[in-house]
């Protein structure tokens, strides 16, 4: 992905943020957001997904990995 694709990635992530979106779609959208430099948006997307499905190991792992890489705020 390129920086110029950020708007497209954000639009796709908005679709993934829908409550009925599969968690795998949310995880991929979050990864794409991080790649285009939108880590804050990725973090928010994953946090909402964890609230929706608190027992989903992979979503929690991806959120933890993103938080670890972003460092202290």
GROMACS .gro file of N, CA and C in nm:
model
  219
    1UNK      N    1   0.083  -0.119   0.000
    1UNK     CA    2   0.000   0.000   0.000
    1UNK      C    3   0.087   0.124   0.000
    2UNK      N    4   0.038   0.222  -0.063
    2UNK     CA    5   0.111   0.347  -0.069
    2UNK      C    6   0.040   0.454   0.012
    3UNK      N    7   0.113   0.557   0.046
    3UNK     CA    8   0.056   0.668   0.123
    3UNK      C    9  -0.068   0.724   0.054
    4UNK      N   10  -0.066   0.731  -0.078
    4UNK     CA   11  -0.180   0.789  -0.150
    4UNK      C   12  -0.305   0.703  -0.140
    5UNK      N   13  -0.289   0.579  -0.100
    5UNK     CA   14  -0.402   0.489  -0.084
    5UNK      C   15  -0.471   0.503   0.052
    6UNK      N   16  -0.423   0.593   0.134
    6UNK     CA   17  -0.476   0.606   0.270
    6UNK      C   18  -0.625   0.633   0.270
    7UNK      N   19  -0.674   0.715   0.179
    7UNK     CA   20  -0.818   0.746   0.175
    7UNK      C   21  -0.898   0.620   0.142
    8UNK      N   22  -0.848   0.539   0.051
    8UNK     CA   23  -0.917   0.415   0.016
    8UNK      C   24  -0.915   0.317   0.132
    9UNK      N   25  -0.803   0.311   0.200
    9UNK     CA   26  -0.792   0.221   0.316
    9UNK      C   27  -0.887   0.266   0.426
   10UNK      N   28  -0.893   0.395   0.449
   10UNK     CA   29  -0.985   0.447   0.552
   10UNK      C   30  -1.130   0.417   0.517
   11UNK      N   31  -1.165   0.428   0.390
   11UNK     CA   32  -1.302   0.397   0.347
   11UNK      C   33  -1.333   0.249   0.368
   12UNK      N   34  -1.238   0.163   0.333
   12UNK     CA   35  -1.258   0.020   0.353
   12UNK      C   36  -1.267  -0.013   0.502
   13UNK      N   37  -1.187   0.054   0.583
   13UNK     CA   38  -1.189   0.031   0.728
   13UNK      C   39  -1.322   0.075   0.787
   14UNK      N   40  -1.381   0.180   0.733
   14UNK     CA   41  -1.512   0.225   0.781
   14UNK      C   42  -1.616   0.114   0.758
   15UNK      N   43  -1.606   0.045   0.645
   15UNK     CA   44  -1.696  -0.067   0.620
   15UNK      C   45  -1.669  -0.181   0.718
   16UNK      N   46  -1.543  -0.204   0.748
   16UNK     CA   47  -1.505  -0.311   0.840
   16UNK      C   48  -1.548  -0.280   0.983
   17UNK      N   49  -1.569  -0.154   1.013
   17UNK     CA   50  -1.607  -0.115   1.149
   17UNK      C   51  -1.753  -0.151   1.179
   18UNK      N   52  -1.828  -0.188   1.077
   18UNK     CA   53  -1.968  -0.225   1.097
   18UNK      C   54  -1.977  -0.345   1.190
   19UNK      N   55  -2.078  -0.347   1.274
   19UNK     CA   56  -2.092  -0.453   1.375
   19UNK      C   57  -2.098  -0.593   1.317
   20UNK      N   58  -2.151  -0.606   1.196
   20UNK     CA   59  -2.168  -0.738   1.137
   20UNK      C   60  -2.046  -0.784   1.057
   21UNK      N   61  -1.944  -0.702   1.048
   21UNK     CA   62  -1.826  -0.740   0.971
   21UNK      C   63  -1.754  -0.854   1.042
   22UNK      N   64  -1.707  -0.951   0.966
   22UNK     CA   65  -1.630  -1.060   1.027
   22UNK      C   66  -1.503  -1.005   1.093
   23UNK      N   67  -1.464  -1.066   1.202
   23UNK     CA   68  -1.346  -1.019   1.273
   23UNK      C   69  -1.220  -1.027   1.187
   24UNK      N   70  -1.212  -1.123   1.099
   24UNK     CA   71  -1.096  -1.132   1.010
   24UNK      C   72  -1.088  -1.008   0.920
   25UNK      N   73  -1.202  -0.958   0.877
   25UNK     CA   74  -1.206  -0.837   0.795
   25UNK      C   75  -1.159  -0.717   0.876
   26UNK      N   76  -1.202  -0.710   1.000
   26UNK     CA   77  -1.161  -0.601   1.089
   26UNK      C   78  -1.009  -0.607   1.110
   27UNK      N   79  -0.956  -0.725   1.132
   27UNK     CA   80  -0.813  -0.740   1.154
   27UNK      C   81  -0.732  -0.698   1.032
   28UNK      N   82  -0.778  -0.737   0.914
   28UNK     CA   83  -0.708  -0.697   0.791
   28UNK      C   84  -0.716  -0.546   0.770
   29UNK      N   85  -0.831  -0.489   0.799
   29UNK     CA   86  -0.846  -0.344   0.784
   29UNK      C   87  -0.753  -0.270   0.880
   30UNK      N   88  -0.743  -0.320   1.001
   30UNK     CA   89  -0.654  -0.258   1.099
   30UNK      C   90  -0.509  -0.266   1.054
   31UNK      N   91  -0.471  -0.379   0.999
   31UNK     CA   92  -0.334  -0.396   0.948
   31UNK      C   93  -0.307  -0.297   0.834
   32UNK      N   94  -0.403  -0.283   0.744
   32UNK     CA   95  -0.388  -0.189   0.633
   32UNK      C   96  -0.380  -0.045   0.683
   33UNK      N   97  -0.460  -0.011   0.783
   33UNK     CA   98  -0.453   0.123   0.840
   33UNK      C   99  -0.315   0.151   0.897
   34UNK      N  100  -0.261   0.053   0.966
   34UNK     CA  101  -0.128   0.072   1.024
   34UNK      C  102  -0.023   0.092   0.915
   35UNK      N  103  -0.034   0.018   0.806
   35UNK     CA  104   0.062   0.030   0.697
   35UNK      C  105   0.062   0.169   0.636
   36UNK      N  106  -0.055   0.231   0.625
   36UNK     CA  107  -0.063   0.365   0.564
   36UNK      C  108  -0.042   0.476   0.666
   37UNK      N  109  -0.002   0.439   0.788
   37UNK     CA  110   0.031   0.540   0.888
   37UNK      C  111  -0.085   0.586   0.974
   38UNK      N  112  -0.191   0.510   0.977
   38UNK     CA  113  -0.308   0.547   1.056
   38UNK      C  114  -0.322   0.452   1.176
   39UNK      N  115  -0.215   0.443   1.255
   39UNK     CA  116  -0.214   0.350   1.369
   39UNK      C  117  -0.319   0.384   1.472
   40UNK      N  118  -0.348   0.512   1.493
   40UNK     CA  119  -0.451   0.549   1.589
   40UNK      C  120  -0.588   0.497   1.547
   41UNK      N  121  -0.616   0.506   1.418
   41UNK     CA  122  -0.743   0.454   1.367
   41UNK      C  123  -0.747   0.302   1.377
   42UNK      N  124  -0.635   0.237   1.351
   42UNK     CA  125  -0.627   0.092   1.363
   42UNK      C  126  -0.651   0.050   1.507
   43UNK      N  127  -0.590   0.122   1.599
   43UNK     CA  128  -0.607   0.093   1.741
   43UNK      C  129  -0.753   0.105   1.782
   44UNK      N  130  -0.820   0.211   1.738
   44UNK     CA  131  -0.961   0.232   1.771
   44UNK      C  132  -1.049   0.122   1.711
   45UNK      N  133  -1.019   0.085   1.588
   45UNK     CA  134  -1.096  -0.020   1.522
   45UNK      C  135  -1.083  -0.153   1.597
   46UNK      N  136  -0.961  -0.187   1.635
   46UNK     CA  137  -0.939  -0.312   1.708
   46UNK      C  138  -0.998  -0.307   1.848
   47UNK      N  139  -0.992  -0.193   1.913
   47UNK     CA  140  -1.050  -0.181   2.047
   47UNK      C  141  -1.201  -0.204   2.042
   48UNK      N  142  -1.267  -0.150   1.940
   48UNK     CA  143  -1.411  -0.173   1.925
   48UNK      C  144  -1.439  -0.321   1.897
   49UNK      N  145  -1.353  -0.383   1.819
   49UNK     CA  146  -1.371  -0.526   1.789
   49UNK      C  147  -1.354  -0.611   1.914
   50UNK      N  148  -1.259  -0.574   2.000
   50UNK     CA  149  -1.239  -0.647   2.125
   50UNK      C  150  -1.360  -0.630   2.217
   51UNK      N  151  -1.419  -0.512   2.217
   51UNK     CA  152  -1.541  -0.491   2.297
   51UNK      C  153  -1.654  -0.580   2.245
   52UNK      N  154  -1.661  -0.593   2.114
   52UNK     CA  155  -1.766  -0.673   2.051
   52UNK      C  156  -1.744  -0.822   2.074
   53UNK      N  157  -1.620  -0.866   2.072
   53UNK     CA  158  -1.588  -1.008   2.087
   53UNK      C  159  -1.469  -1.024   2.181
   54UNK      N  160  -1.492  -1.004   2.311
   54UNK     CA  161  -1.380  -1.004   2.407
   54UNK      C  162  -1.305  -1.137   2.417
   55UNK      N  163  -1.364  -1.245   2.373
   55UNK     CA  164  -1.297  -1.375   2.382
   55UNK      C  165  -1.217  -1.411   2.258
   56UNK      N  166  -1.216  -1.323   2.158
   56UNK     CA  167  -1.144  -1.354   2.035
   56UNK      C  168  -0.994  -1.330   2.055
   57UNK      N  169  -0.919  -1.439   2.059
   57UNK     CA  170  -0.776  -1.434   2.088
   57UNK      C  171  -0.700  -1.351   1.986
   58UNK      N  172  -0.727  -1.372   1.858
   58UNK     CA  173  -0.647  -1.307   1.755
   58UNK      C  174  -0.670  -1.158   1.749
   59UNK      N  175  -0.790  -1.113   1.773
   59UNK     CA  176  -0.816  -0.969   1.774
   59UNK      C  177  -0.746  -0.904   1.892
   60UNK      N  178  -0.754  -0.969   2.007
   60UNK     CA  179  -0.684  -0.917   2.126
   60UNK      C  180  -0.533  -0.916   2.105
   61UNK      N  181  -0.481  -1.021   2.043
   61UNK     CA  182  -0.337  -1.029   2.016
   61UNK      C  183  -0.294  -0.917   1.922
   62UNK      N  184  -0.372  -0.893   1.817
   62UNK     CA  185  -0.336  -0.788   1.722
   62UNK      C  186  -0.339  -0.651   1.788
   63UNK      N  187  -0.439  -0.627   1.873
   63UNK     CA  188  -0.445  -0.500   1.945
   63UNK      C  189  -0.324  -0.485   2.038
   64UNK      N  190  -0.291  -0.590   2.109
   64UNK     CA  191  -0.176  -0.585   2.200
   64UNK      C  192  -0.046  -0.560   2.124
   65UNK      N  193  -0.030  -0.625   2.010
   65UNK     CA  194   0.089  -0.607   1.927
   65UNK      C  195   0.098  -0.462   1.877
   66UNK      N  196  -0.014  -0.407   1.836
   66UNK     CA  197  -0.015  -0.268   1.789
   66UNK      C  198   0.017  -0.172   1.903
   67UNK      N  199  -0.038  -0.196   2.019
   67UNK     CA  200  -0.010  -0.111   2.135
   67UNK      C  201   0.137  -0.121   2.174
   68UNK      N  202   0.192  -0.239   2.169
   68UNK     CA  203   0.332  -0.256   2.204
   68UNK      C  204   0.423  -0.181   2.107
   69UNK      N  205   0.393  -0.188   1.979
   69UNK     CA  206   0.476  -0.120   1.880
   69UNK      C  207   0.463   0.032   1.888
   70UNK      N  208   0.347   0.079   1.929
   70UNK     CA  209   0.328   0.225   1.932
   70UNK      C  210   0.394   0.288   2.053
   71UNK      N  211   0.426   0.208   2.153
   71UNK     CA  212   0.494   0.263   2.270
   71UNK      C  213   0.403   0.344   2.360
   72UNK      N  214   0.458   0.402   2.465
   72UNK     CA  215   0.376   0.479   2.559
   72UNK      C  216   0.325   0.606   2.494
   73UNK      N  217   0.205   0.644   2.535
   73UNK     CA  218   0.146   0.766   2.480
   73UNK      C  219   0.166   0.883   2.572
   0.00000   0.00000   0.00000
